Amino acid sequence: MEIKKEELKEILDALDDAEFCSLNDNCFYEQVIQPFKENYKHTFSYETGATKGVLIFPNLDFVIKIPFTYNSDDEELCGADDSGPGWNYCEVEEIKCQKAKIFGVEECFAETILVGEIYNYPIYAQEKATVFTQGGSPSPNKSDEELNRIEDMCEGHAECFNSTWLSDALDFFGEKVFYNLLSFIDNYDISDLHDANIGYIGMRPVLVDYSSFND
């Protein structure tokens, strides 16, 4: 993932007035989005999930992910992963990206990297993808035979979370990478792969949110 330093600096500078203490989806707008709006002079949108907030920029090839420290009930997040701090689900994604290289499946993930800290609070960037719920498959006309084949190939491996996306992954990456991806998902207990957590970068199928949720 290539990020222009000036674009990133502009975003990080605009986040300088944000308040990251006890951050969760309930206070994300007030503590982060409002001050960011005042400082950032370009169009953007945002999304929130259970464990992180995302800043989305229409003219940039990456998004900014900001991990939450608390859940919507104001309880501290935990259970992120044994490999990193219990609350930081963005760091889990970064770690899994590194591990994916060992399995040869790194191209199956929208890459997540740490890009800076603001008052010691970590800020991450991820390759921008079109999530499945927004655009569906770029090759939607799958036959019943193709989808049934995916069901058979998933047997004994990971849950067949989306037959169309998995069929696209098989077509794009080939059988070896496909099976390696299923093994990786199993070995690292990646779950919660619903349609908003998978997507595409161009024609390339990618997992977009792969930190799971274990709180």
mmCIF file with all atom_site columns, N, CA and C in Angstrom, residues 18 88 112:
data_model
loop_
_atom_site.group_PDB
_atom_site.id
_atom_site.type_symbol
_atom_site.label_atom_id
_atom_site.label_alt_id
_atom_site.label_comp_id
_atom_site.label_asym_id
_atom_site.label_entity_id
_atom_site.label_seq_id
_atom_site.pdbx_PDB_ins_code
_atom_site.Cartn_x
_atom_site.Cartn_y
_atom_site.Cartn_z
_atom_site.occupancy
_atom_site.B_iso_or_equiv
_atom_site.pdbx_formal_charge
_atom_site.auth_seq_id
_atom_site.auth_comp_id
_atom_site.auth_asym_id
_atom_site.auth_atom_id
_atom_site.pdbx_PDB_model_num
ATOM 1 N N  . ALA A 1 18  ? -8.901 15.730 18.221 1.00 0.00 ? 18  ALA A N  1
ATOM 2 C CA . ALA A 1 18  ? -9.820 14.665 18.609 1.00 0.00 ? 18  ALA A CA 1
ATOM 3 C C  . ALA A 1 18  ? -9.522 14.203 20.035 1.00 0.00 ? 18  ALA A C  1
ATOM 4 N N  . ASN A 1 88  ? -7.172 -3.622 21.273 1.00 0.00 ? 88  ASN A N  1
ATOM 5 C CA . ASN A 1 88  ? -6.831 -3.008 19.992 1.00 0.00 ? 88  ASN A CA 1
ATOM 6 C C  . ASN A 1 88  ? -7.081 -3.973 18.827 1.00 0.00 ? 88  ASN A C  1
ATOM 7 N N  . THR A 1 112 ? -3.629 -3.654 6.422  1.00 0.00 ? 112 THR A N  1
ATOM 8 C CA . THR A 1 112 ? -3.756 -2.697 7.510  1.00 0.00 ? 112 THR A CA 1
ATOM 9 C C  . THR A 1 112 ? -2.383 -2.436 8.103  1.00 0.00 ? 112 THR A C  1
#
